C-alpha cells in the first residue's frame, strides 16, 4: 500500500493518542504515586506496532509527546515524556519482533508500561538531582502489570473486532 | 494471554512485593523523622517533623514557587506554580523514603528517619 495511506494512518493514530492522553489527564487517581497513570494512549502504540510496524510507531510516539505538550500548554513536559515514550515503544517493538510467539499483546504492553515508568523515574531523578523517586519503582511496577495488562487486553479485543487486516498497510 | 504473559506478571509482582517488604522492614520506626527539601539536587532546607506542629514553608527559587504544608508527621505541597500540579495532587506523605516531586521546579521533598538513617540512605541511593 502506498506511502500516503501510511501517513494518513500514522496521523489518525497520533490524533487518537493525543485525545487519549488528554482524557487521561482528567481522570483523578486515588493513589499518590508520582508517575502513576493508566497509559490509555499506549493502545495507539500497540495498534501502530501491529499494523504499521516499528518505525511508524516510533514516529507516533514522538509526535504524540510533542503535540500533547504543546496542546496542553505544558511544553516542558515534552522533555520528560519524550524519552520514556520513545524507549517504551522501542521495548515493545523488540518484544513484538523477537518474542511474538511467546508473549501476547498483554505481555508486550506490560513490558512497555514497565519501561515507560522506569525511564520516567530516571528522567525525574536526573532533573531533580537525586534518586529519591526510585523509591516508587516497585509500586509503579505492580501498577504496570495491571494497567499494562488491561491496555493490552483492550487492544487485543479492539484488533479482534476491527480485524487487524483492515489496519494493515 | 500466553504462558509467558502469566510468568511475566507473576515474576514482576513477586519481585516488587519482596522489594517493598524488605524496605518496609528497614523503616519500622517512623517517629523522629525529618524532611529534606532539595532544589536542583542541592539541599535547600531540613525540617523536623513533630506531632501536632503545623508549619508552612514557602520555597521560592529561580525554578518556581511551592508552598509546603507540614501537618504533624505528614507533609504535602499545598500550592505550586507548575503546570502539571503532580506534587499538589500527590497529597500527604508520611513514611520515611516517600517523597514529593515537582519536576518543573526541580524540587524534591523526602521524608527521612534519623534512627534508620544508614538504612534509608542505603535504599534510596
PDB file of C-alpha atoms in Angstrom:
ATOM      1  CA  UNK A   1       0.000   0.000   0.000  1.00  0.00           C
ATOM      2  CA  UNK A   2       1.253   3.445  -0.749  1.00  0.00           C
ATOM      3  CA  UNK A   3       3.048   5.979   1.340  1.00  0.00           C
ATOM      4  CA  UNK A   4       0.154   8.429   1.560  1.00  0.00           C
ATOM      5  CA  UNK A   5      -2.079   5.866   3.196  1.00  0.00           C
ATOM      6  CA  UNK A   6       0.610   5.163   5.724  1.00  0.00           C
ATOM      7  CA  UNK A   7       0.950   8.862   6.524  1.00  0.00           C
ATOM      8  CA  UNK A   8      -2.823   9.131   6.965  1.00  0.00           C
ATOM      9  CA  UNK A   9      -2.871   6.142   9.294  1.00  0.00           C
ATOM     10  CA  UNK A  10       0.024   7.493  11.347  1.00  0.00           C
ATOM     11  CA  UNK A  11      -1.806  10.808  11.670  1.00  0.00           C
ATOM     12  CA  UNK A  12      -5.067   9.146  12.669  1.00  0.00           C
ATOM     13  CA  UNK A  13      -3.420   7.020  15.333  1.00  0.00           C
ATOM     14  CA  UNK A  14      -1.481  10.035  16.584  1.00  0.00           C
ATOM     15  CA  UNK A  15      -4.600  12.130  16.948  1.00  0.00           C
ATOM     16  CA  UNK A  16      -6.451   9.355  18.758  1.00  0.00           C
ATOM     17  CA  UNK A  17      -3.413   9.011  21.037  1.00  0.00           C
ATOM     18  CA  UNK A  18      -3.465  12.735  21.802  1.00  0.00           C
ATOM     19  CA  UNK A  19      -7.147  12.560  22.707  1.00  0.00           C
ATOM     20  CA  UNK A  20      -6.473   9.576  24.987  1.00  0.00           C
ATOM     21  CA  UNK A  21      -3.623  11.431  26.680  1.00  0.00           C
ATOM     22  CA  UNK A  22      -5.785  14.473  27.311  1.00  0.00           C
ATOM     23  CA  UNK A  23      -8.733  12.432  28.612  1.00  0.00           C
ATOM     24  CA  UNK A  24      -6.366  10.526  30.855  1.00  0.00           C
ATOM     25  CA  UNK A  25      -5.103  13.755  32.371  1.00  0.00           C
ATOM     26  CA  UNK A  26      -8.646  14.499  33.508  1.00  0.00           C
ATOM     27  CA  UNK A  27      -9.097  11.242  35.406  1.00  0.00           C
ATOM     28  CA  UNK A  28      -8.196  11.744  39.058  1.00  0.00           C
ATOM     29  CA  UNK A  29      -6.255   8.902  40.649  1.00  0.00           C
ATOM     30  CA  UNK A  30      -6.859   7.852  44.243  1.00  0.00           C
ATOM     31  CA  UNK A  31      -3.293   6.761  44.963  1.00  0.00           C
ATOM     32  CA  UNK A  32      -0.476   9.201  45.450  1.00  0.00           C
ATOM     33  CA  UNK A  33       2.396   7.763  43.484  1.00  0.00           C
ATOM     34  CA  UNK A  34       4.212  10.149  41.166  1.00  0.00           C
ATOM     35  CA  UNK A  35       4.190   8.939  37.574  1.00  0.00           C
ATOM     36  CA  UNK A  36       1.229   6.616  38.054  1.00  0.00           C
ATOM     37  CA  UNK A  37      -1.145   6.595  35.127  1.00  0.00           C
ATOM     38  CA  UNK A  38      -3.327   4.292  33.129  1.00  0.00           C
ATOM     39  CA  UNK A  39      -1.406   4.684  29.887  1.00  0.00           C
ATOM     40  CA  UNK A  40      -4.510   4.781  27.709  1.00  0.00           C
ATOM     41  CA  UNK A  41      -2.615   6.171  24.758  1.00  0.00           C
ATOM     42  CA  UNK A  42      -0.436   3.085  24.759  1.00  0.00           C
ATOM     43  CA  UNK A  43      -3.318   1.439  22.881  1.00  0.00           C
ATOM     44  CA  UNK A  44      -2.348   3.558  19.900  1.00  0.00           C
ATOM     45  CA  UNK A  45       1.287   2.496  20.133  1.00  0.00           C
ATOM     46  CA  UNK A  46       0.314  -1.173  20.242  1.00  0.00           C
ATOM     47  CA  UNK A  47      -2.017  -0.829  17.268  1.00  0.00           C
ATOM     48  CA  UNK A  48       0.754   1.034  15.468  1.00  0.00           C
ATOM     49  CA  UNK A  49       3.312  -1.703  16.121  1.00  0.00           C
ATOM     50  CA  UNK A  50       0.965  -4.452  14.962  1.00  0.00           C
ATOM     51  CA  UNK A  51      -0.484  -2.722  11.916  1.00  0.00           C
ATOM     52  CA  UNK A  52       2.106  -0.218  10.711  1.00  0.00           C
ATOM     53  CA  UNK A  53       5.398  -1.558  12.059  1.00  0.00           C
ATOM     54  CA  UNK A  54       8.108  -0.341  14.377  1.00  0.00           C
ATOM     55  CA  UNK A  55       9.275   2.813  12.617  1.00  0.00           C
ATOM     56  CA  UNK A  56       5.758   4.180  12.276  1.00  0.00           C
ATOM     57  CA  UNK A  57       5.015   3.574  15.944  1.00  0.00           C
ATOM     58  CA  UNK A  58       8.172   5.423  16.996  1.00  0.00           C
ATOM     59  CA  UNK A  59       7.015   8.309  14.801  1.00  0.00           C
ATOM     60  CA  UNK A  60       3.608   8.187  16.517  1.00  0.00           C
ATOM     61  CA  UNK A  61       5.279   8.200  19.962  1.00  0.00           C
ATOM     62  CA  UNK A  62       7.398  11.248  19.097  1.00  0.00           C
ATOM     63  CA  UNK A  63       4.528  13.201  17.508  1.00  0.00           C
ATOM     64  CA  UNK A  64       2.221  12.388  20.380  1.00  0.00           C
ATOM     65  CA  UNK A  65       4.613  13.555  23.097  1.00  0.00           C
ATOM     66  CA  UNK A  66       5.372  16.802  21.311  1.00  0.00           C
ATOM     67  CA  UNK A  67       1.773  17.595  20.378  1.00  0.00           C
ATOM     68  CA  UNK A  68       0.356  16.736  23.810  1.00  0.00           C
ATOM     69  CA  UNK A  69       2.994  19.007  25.357  1.00  0.00           C
ATOM     70  CA  UNK A  70       2.127  21.879  23.056  1.00  0.00           C
ATOM     71  CA  UNK A  71      -1.610  21.197  23.196  1.00  0.00           C
ATOM     72  CA  UNK A  72      -1.842  21.215  26.974  1.00  0.00           C
ATOM     73  CA  UNK A  73       0.428  24.250  27.240  1.00  0.00           C
ATOM     74  CA  UNK A  74       2.963  22.256  29.182  1.00  0.00           C
ATOM     75  CA  UNK A  75       5.914  22.448  26.809  1.00  0.00           C
ATOM     76  CA  UNK A  76       8.430  21.473  29.493  1.00  0.00           C
ATOM     77  CA  UNK A  77       6.653  18.141  29.834  1.00  0.00           C
ATOM     78  CA  UNK A  78       7.907  17.150  26.361  1.00  0.00           C
ATOM     79  CA  UNK A  79      11.390  16.907  27.820  1.00  0.00           C
ATOM     80  CA  UNK A  80      10.381  14.221  30.284  1.00  0.00           C
ATOM     81  CA  UNK A  81       7.698  12.421  28.332  1.00  0.00           C
ATOM     82  CA  UNK A  82       9.664  12.021  25.115  1.00  0.00           C
ATOM     83  CA  UNK A  83      12.457   9.689  26.342  1.00  0.00           C
ATOM     84  CA  UNK A  84      10.086   7.380  28.221  1.00  0.00           C
ATOM     85  CA  UNK A  85       7.621   7.344  25.360  1.00  0.00           C
ATOM     86  CA  UNK A  86      10.248   6.506  22.721  1.00  0.00           C
ATOM     87  CA  UNK A  87      12.020   3.870  24.814  1.00  0.00           C
ATOM     88  CA  UNK A  88       8.808   2.184  25.924  1.00  0.00           C
ATOM     89  CA  UNK A  89       7.680   1.941  22.291  1.00  0.00           C
ATOM     90  CA  UNK A  90      11.117   0.636  21.392  1.00  0.00           C
ATOM     91  CA  UNK A  91      10.932  -2.052  24.091  1.00  0.00           C
ATOM     92  CA  UNK A  92       7.531  -3.152  22.814  1.00  0.00           C
ATOM     93  CA  UNK A  93       8.833  -3.303  19.237  1.00  0.00           C
ATOM     94  CA  UNK A  94      11.709  -5.533  20.354  1.00  0.00           C
ATOM     95  CA  UNK A  95       9.405  -7.899  22.261  1.00  0.00           C
ATOM     96  CA  UNK A  96       6.902  -7.956  19.392  1.00  0.00           C
ATOM     97  CA  UNK A  97       9.580  -8.628  16.806  1.00  0.00           C
ATOM     98  CA  UNK A  98      11.574 -11.318  18.615  1.00  0.00           C
ATOM     99  CA  UNK A  99       9.163 -12.896  21.083  1.00  0.00           C
ATOM    100  CA  UNK A 100       5.880 -12.634  19.208  1.00  0.00           C
ATOM    101  CA  UNK A 101       5.169 -16.346  19.667  1.00  0.00           C
ATOM    102  CA  UNK A 102       5.815 -16.205  23.400  1.00  0.00           C
ATOM    103  CA  UNK A 103       4.104 -13.010  24.518  1.00  0.00           C
ATOM    104  CA  UNK A 104       0.673 -11.756  23.551  1.00  0.00           C
ATOM    105  CA  UNK A 105      -0.105  -8.028  23.422  1.00  0.00           C
ATOM    106  CA  UNK A 106      -0.851  -8.269  27.158  1.00  0.00           C
ATOM    107  CA  UNK A 107       2.775  -9.142  27.925  1.00  0.00           C
ATOM    108  CA  UNK A 108       4.104  -6.678  25.366  1.00  0.00           C
ATOM    109  CA  UNK A 109       2.001  -3.912  26.847  1.00  0.00           C
ATOM    110  CA  UNK A 110       3.238  -4.730  30.365  1.00  0.00           C
ATOM    111  CA  UNK A 111       6.861  -4.554  29.161  1.00  0.00           C
ATOM    112  CA  UNK A 112       6.055  -1.177  27.602  1.00  0.00           C
ATOM    113  CA  UNK A 113       4.461   0.109  30.802  1.00  0.00           C
ATOM    114  CA  UNK A 114       7.405  -1.086  32.921  1.00  0.00           C
ATOM    115  CA  UNK A 115       9.919   0.559  30.598  1.00  0.00           C
ATOM    116  CA  UNK A 116       7.864   3.738  30.494  1.00  0.00           C
ATOM    117  CA  UNK A 117       7.744   4.010  34.283  1.00  0.00           C
ATOM    118  CA  UNK A 118      11.392   3.119  34.737  1.00  0.00           C
ATOM    119  CA  UNK A 119      12.644   5.660  32.199  1.00  0.00           C
ATOM    120  CA  UNK A 120      10.307   8.297  33.592  1.00  0.00           C
ATOM    121  CA  UNK A 121      11.729   7.821  37.082  1.00  0.00           C
ATOM    122  CA  UNK A 122      15.276   8.007  35.695  1.00  0.00           C
ATOM    123  CA  UNK A 123      14.444  11.236  33.865  1.00  0.00           C
ATOM    124  CA  UNK A 124      12.837  12.595  37.048  1.00  0.00           C
ATOM    125  CA  UNK A 125      15.925  11.625  39.063  1.00  0.00           C
ATOM    126  CA  UNK A 126      18.172  13.441  36.604  1.00  0.00           C
ATOM    127  CA  UNK A 127      16.025  16.589  36.626  1.00  0.00           C
ATOM    128  CA  UNK A 128      15.567  16.735  40.402  1.00  0.00           C
ATOM    129  CA  UNK A 129      19.182  15.746  41.021  1.00  0.00           C
ATOM    130  CA  UNK A 130      18.692  12.808  43.387  1.00  0.00           C
ATOM    131  CA  UNK A 131      17.448   9.245  43.305  1.00  0.00           C
ATOM    132  CA  UNK A 132      14.611   9.633  45.822  1.00  0.00           C
ATOM    133  CA  UNK A 133      11.893   8.928  43.260  1.00  0.00           C
ATOM    134  CA  UNK A 134      13.265   5.468  42.556  1.00  0.00           C
ATOM    135  CA  UNK A 135      11.560   4.526  45.845  1.00  0.00           C
ATOM    136  CA  UNK A 136       8.337   4.382  43.860  1.00  0.00           C
ATOM    137  CA  UNK A 137       9.523   1.956  41.203  1.00  0.00           C
ATOM    138  CA  UNK A 138       8.271  -1.259  42.862  1.00  0.00           C
ATOM    139  CA  UNK A 139       4.845   0.339  43.347  1.00  0.00           C
ATOM    140  CA  UNK A 140       4.803   1.512  39.747  1.00  0.00           C
ATOM    141  CA  UNK A 141       5.926  -1.941  38.605  1.00  0.00           C
ATOM    142  CA  UNK A 142       2.931  -3.522  40.328  1.00  0.00           C
ATOM    143  CA  UNK A 143       0.671  -0.875  38.803  1.00  0.00           C
ATOM    144  CA  UNK A 144       2.251  -1.519  35.374  1.00  0.00           C
ATOM    145  CA  UNK A 145       1.205  -5.147  35.487  1.00  0.00           C
ATOM    146  CA  UNK A 146      -2.427  -4.126  35.912  1.00  0.00           C
ATOM    147  CA  UNK A 147      -2.551  -1.026  33.710  1.00  0.00           C
ATOM    148  CA  UNK A 148      -0.343  -2.574  31.024  1.00  0.00           C
ATOM    149  CA  UNK A 149      -2.336  -5.802  31.176  1.00  0.00           C
ATOM    150  CA  UNK A 150      -5.670  -4.020  30.826  1.00  0.00           C
ATOM    151  CA  UNK A 151      -4.427  -1.853  27.969  1.00  0.00           C
ATOM    152  CA  UNK A 152      -3.040  -4.948  26.217  1.00  0.00           C
ATOM    153  CA  UNK A 153      -6.313  -6.821  26.631  1.00  0.00           C
ATOM    154  CA  UNK A 154      -8.316  -3.840  25.335  1.00  0.00           C
ATOM    155  CA  UNK A 155      -6.039  -3.634  22.300  1.00  0.00           C
ATOM    156  CA  UNK A 156      -6.435  -7.346  21.582  1.00  0.00           C
ATOM    157  CA  UNK A 157     -10.213  -7.088  21.720  1.00  0.00           C
ATOM    158  CA  UNK A 158     -10.106  -3.979  19.526  1.00  0.00           C
ATOM    159  CA  UNK A 159      -7.968  -5.719  16.919  1.00  0.00           C
ATOM    160  CA  UNK A 160     -10.272  -8.757  17.021  1.00  0.00           C
ATOM    161  CA  UNK A 161     -13.322  -6.627  16.379  1.00  0.00           C
ATOM    162  CA  UNK A 162     -11.846  -4.413  13.687  1.00  0.00           C
ATOM    163  CA  UNK A 163      -9.801  -7.186  12.168  1.00  0.00           C
ATOM    164  CA  UNK A 164      -6.166  -6.200  12.061  1.00  0.00           C
ATOM    165  CA  UNK A 165      -6.108  -6.837   8.298  1.00  0.00           C
ATOM    166  CA  UNK A 166      -8.132  -3.666   7.798  1.00  0.00           C
ATOM    167  CA  UNK A 167      -5.485  -1.673   9.606  1.00  0.00           C
ATOM    168  CA  UNK A 168      -2.591  -3.275   7.761  1.00  0.00           C
ATOM    169  CA  UNK A 169      -0.844  -1.481   5.004  1.00  0.00           C
TER     170      UNK A 169
ATOM    171  CA  UNK B   1      -2.798 -14.430  27.481  1.00  0.00           C
ATOM    172  CA  UNK B   2       0.031 -16.859  26.942  1.00  0.00           C
ATOM    173  CA  UNK B   3       2.026 -18.860  29.455  1.00  0.00           C
ATOM    174  CA  UNK B   4       4.854 -16.331  29.176  1.00  0.00           C
ATOM    175  CA  UNK B   5       2.497 -13.414  29.849  1.00  0.00           C
ATOM    176  CA  UNK B   6       1.449 -15.065  33.078  1.00  0.00           C
ATOM    177  CA  UNK B   7       5.046 -15.791  34.031  1.00  0.00           C
ATOM    178  CA  UNK B   8       5.979 -12.161  33.405  1.00  0.00           C
ATOM    179  CA  UNK B   9       3.087 -10.946  35.558  1.00  0.00           C
ATOM    180  CA  UNK B  10       3.940 -13.299  38.419  1.00  0.00           C
ATOM    181  CA  UNK B  11       7.678 -12.517  38.347  1.00  0.00           C
ATOM    182  CA  UNK B  12       7.106  -8.746  38.333  1.00  0.00           C
ATOM    183  CA  UNK B  13       4.571  -8.953  41.167  1.00  0.00           C
ATOM    184  CA  UNK B  14       6.726 -11.218  43.333  1.00  0.00           C
ATOM    185  CA  UNK B  15       9.918  -9.195  42.853  1.00  0.00           C
ATOM    186  CA  UNK B  16       8.114  -5.894  43.539  1.00  0.00           C
ATOM    187  CA  UNK B  17       6.413  -7.198  46.659  1.00  0.00           C
ATOM    188  CA  UNK B  18       9.704  -8.593  48.005  1.00  0.00           C
ATOM    189  CA  UNK B  19      11.449  -5.248  47.418  1.00  0.00           C
ATOM    190  CA  UNK B  20       8.621  -3.322  49.113  1.00  0.00           C
ATOM    191  CA  UNK B  21       8.617  -5.787  52.008  1.00  0.00           C
ATOM    192  CA  UNK B  22      12.382  -5.525  52.553  1.00  0.00           C
ATOM    193  CA  UNK B  23      12.154  -1.746  52.502  1.00  0.00           C
ATOM    194  CA  UNK B  24       9.269  -1.790  54.971  1.00  0.00           C
ATOM    195  CA  UNK B  25      11.313  -3.952  57.350  1.00  0.00           C
ATOM    196  CA  UNK B  26      14.078  -1.388  57.386  1.00  0.00           C
ATOM    197  CA  UNK B  27      11.868   1.505  58.348  1.00  0.00           C
ATOM    198  CA  UNK B  28       9.822   0.204  61.221  1.00  0.00           C
ATOM    199  CA  UNK B  29      10.172   3.182  63.489  1.00  0.00           C
ATOM    200  CA  UNK B  30       8.560   6.173  61.900  1.00  0.00           C
ATOM    201  CA  UNK B  31       8.995   8.651  64.733  1.00  0.00           C
ATOM    202  CA  UNK B  32      11.892  11.043  64.783  1.00  0.00           C
ATOM    203  CA  UNK B  33      11.509  11.859  61.120  1.00  0.00           C
ATOM    204  CA  UNK B  34      12.573  14.942  59.263  1.00  0.00           C
ATOM    205  CA  UNK B  35      12.103  16.215  55.762  1.00  0.00           C
ATOM    206  CA  UNK B  36      14.861  17.175  53.416  1.00  0.00           C
ATOM    207  CA  UNK B  37      13.914  19.725  50.804  1.00  0.00           C
ATOM    208  CA  UNK B  38      16.184  19.696  47.793  1.00  0.00           C
ATOM    209  CA  UNK B  39      16.121  22.068  44.864  1.00  0.00           C
ATOM    210  CA  UNK B  40      18.081  21.156  41.756  1.00  0.00           C
ATOM    211  CA  UNK B  41      19.969  18.449  43.649  1.00  0.00           C
ATOM    212  CA  UNK B  42      21.160  20.723  46.446  1.00  0.00           C
ATOM    213  CA  UNK B  43      19.818  20.709  49.993  1.00  0.00           C
ATOM    214  CA  UNK B  44      17.558  23.713  50.475  1.00  0.00           C
ATOM    215  CA  UNK B  45      16.364  23.078  53.996  1.00  0.00           C
ATOM    216  CA  UNK B  46      15.784  20.331  56.545  1.00  0.00           C
ATOM    217  CA  UNK B  47      12.796  20.497  58.856  1.00  0.00           C
ATOM    218  CA  UNK B  48      11.987  18.287  61.847  1.00  0.00           C
ATOM    219  CA  UNK B  49       8.594  16.608  61.913  1.00  0.00           C
ATOM    220  CA  UNK B  50       6.912  16.818  65.291  1.00  0.00           C
ATOM    221  CA  UNK B  51       3.475  15.688  66.294  1.00  0.00           C
ATOM    222  CA  UNK B  52       0.756  18.350  66.380  1.00  0.00           C
ATOM    223  CA  UNK B  53       3.024  21.031  64.981  1.00  0.00           C
ATOM    224  CA  UNK B  54       1.728  22.830  61.929  1.00  0.00           C
ATOM    225  CA  UNK B  55       4.081  24.752  59.725  1.00  0.00           C
ATOM    226  CA  UNK B  56       4.153  26.213  56.270  1.00  0.00           C
ATOM    227  CA  UNK B  57       7.270  26.652  54.244  1.00  0.00           C
ATOM    228  CA  UNK B  58       7.388  28.744  51.119  1.00  0.00           C
ATOM    229  CA  UNK B  59      10.004  27.715  48.607  1.00  0.00           C
ATOM    230  CA  UNK B  60      10.714  30.373  46.051  1.00  0.00           C
ATOM    231  CA  UNK B  61      13.628  29.745  43.733  1.00  0.00           C
ATOM    232  CA  UNK B  62      14.508  30.648  40.181  1.00  0.00           C
ATOM    233  CA  UNK B  63      12.785  27.431  39.112  1.00  0.00           C
ATOM    234  CA  UNK B  64       9.424  28.290  40.652  1.00  0.00           C
ATOM    235  CA  UNK B  65       7.237  28.554  43.699  1.00  0.00           C
ATOM    236  CA  UNK B  66       5.920  25.866  46.016  1.00  0.00           C
ATOM    237  CA  UNK B  67       4.172  26.114  49.353  1.00  0.00           C
ATOM    238  CA  UNK B  68       4.786  23.133  51.612  1.00  0.00           C
ATOM    239  CA  UNK B  69       2.419  22.372  54.442  1.00  0.00           C
ATOM    240  CA  UNK B  70       3.669  20.360  57.394  1.00  0.00           C
ATOM    241  CA  UNK B  71       0.849  18.918  59.426  1.00  0.00           C
ATOM    242  CA  UNK B  72       2.297  16.980  62.330  1.00  0.00           C
ATOM    243  CA  UNK B  73       4.059  13.987  60.836  1.00  0.00           C
ATOM    244  CA  UNK B  74       2.542  14.487  57.394  1.00  0.00           C
ATOM    245  CA  UNK B  75       3.761  16.713  54.600  1.00  0.00           C
ATOM    246  CA  UNK B  76       2.169  17.908  51.408  1.00  0.00           C
ATOM    247  CA  UNK B  77       2.613  20.542  48.755  1.00  0.00           C
ATOM    248  CA  UNK B  78      -0.285  22.923  49.178  1.00  0.00           C
ATOM    249  CA  UNK B  79       0.321  25.211  46.261  1.00  0.00           C
ATOM    250  CA  UNK B  80       2.649  25.219  43.299  1.00  0.00           C
ATOM    251  CA  UNK B  81       3.066  27.240  40.161  1.00  0.00           C
ATOM    252  CA  UNK B  82       3.995  24.269  37.984  1.00  0.00           C
ATOM    253  CA  UNK B  83       1.612  23.424  35.145  1.00  0.00           C
ATOM    254  CA  UNK B  84       1.100  19.726  35.903  1.00  0.00           C
ATOM    255  CA  UNK B  85       0.388  20.075  39.657  1.00  0.00           C
ATOM    256  CA  UNK B  86       1.546  16.499  40.191  1.00  0.00           C
ATOM    257  CA  UNK B  87       3.082  17.387  43.557  1.00  0.00           C
ATOM    258  CA  UNK B  88      -0.146  19.006  44.768  1.00  0.00           C
ATOM    259  CA  UNK B  89      -2.247  16.072  43.569  1.00  0.00           C
ATOM    260  CA  UNK B  90       0.050  13.655  45.353  1.00  0.00           C
ATOM    261  CA  UNK B  91      -1.383  14.726  48.695  1.00  0.00           C
ATOM    262  CA  UNK B  92       0.174  13.934  52.044  1.00  0.00           C
ATOM    263  CA  UNK B  93       3.185  11.704  52.547  1.00  0.00           C
ATOM    264  CA  UNK B  94       4.253  10.417  55.939  1.00  0.00           C
ATOM    265  CA  UNK B  95       6.546   7.386  55.660  1.00  0.00           C
ATOM    266  CA  UNK B  96      10.335   7.549  55.510  1.00  0.00           C
ATOM    267  CA  UNK B  97      11.503   7.092  51.930  1.00  0.00           C
ATOM    268  CA  UNK B  98       8.435   8.678  50.402  1.00  0.00           C
ATOM    269  CA  UNK B  99       8.961  11.885  48.515  1.00  0.00           C
ATOM    270  CA  UNK B 100       7.093  14.693  46.846  1.00  0.00           C
ATOM    271  CA  UNK B 101       8.431  15.626  43.462  1.00  0.00           C
ATOM    272  CA  UNK B 102       7.920  18.706  41.343  1.00  0.00           C
ATOM    273  CA  UNK B 103       9.872  18.288  38.141  1.00  0.00           C
ATOM    274  CA  UNK B 104       9.344  21.744  36.584  1.00  0.00           C
ATOM    275  CA  UNK B 105      10.576  23.378  39.798  1.00  0.00           C
ATOM    276  CA  UNK B 106      13.369  20.801  40.309  1.00  0.00           C
ATOM    277  CA  UNK B 107      12.016  20.236  43.792  1.00  0.00           C
ATOM    278  CA  UNK B 108      12.094  17.089  45.859  1.00  0.00           C
ATOM    279  CA  UNK B 109      10.947  16.699  49.448  1.00  0.00           C
ATOM    280  CA  UNK B 110      11.909  13.434  51.070  1.00  0.00           C
ATOM    281  CA  UNK B 111      10.921  12.099  54.456  1.00  0.00           C
ATOM    282  CA  UNK B 112      13.947  10.745  56.244  1.00  0.00           C
ATOM    283  CA  UNK B 113      14.291   8.900  59.500  1.00  0.00           C
ATOM    284  CA  UNK B 114      17.117   9.652  61.933  1.00  0.00           C
ATOM    285  CA  UNK B 115      17.019   6.265  63.626  1.00  0.00           C
ATOM    286  CA  UNK B 116      17.436   4.358  60.409  1.00  0.00           C
ATOM    287  CA  UNK B 117      19.489   6.903  58.611  1.00  0.00           C
ATOM    288  CA  UNK B 118      22.011   4.445  57.191  1.00  0.00           C
ATOM    289  CA  UNK B 119      19.302   2.054  56.011  1.00  0.00           C
ATOM    290  CA  UNK B 120      17.189   4.703  54.393  1.00  0.00           C
ATOM    291  CA  UNK B 121      20.187   6.165  52.673  1.00  0.00           C
ATOM    292  CA  UNK B 122      21.300   2.784  51.514  1.00  0.00           C
ATOM    293  CA  UNK B 123      17.912   2.143  49.954  1.00  0.00           C
ATOM    294  CA  UNK B 124      17.319   5.500  48.429  1.00  0.00           C
ATOM    295  CA  UNK B 125      20.780   5.913  46.956  1.00  0.00           C
TER     296      UNK B 125
END
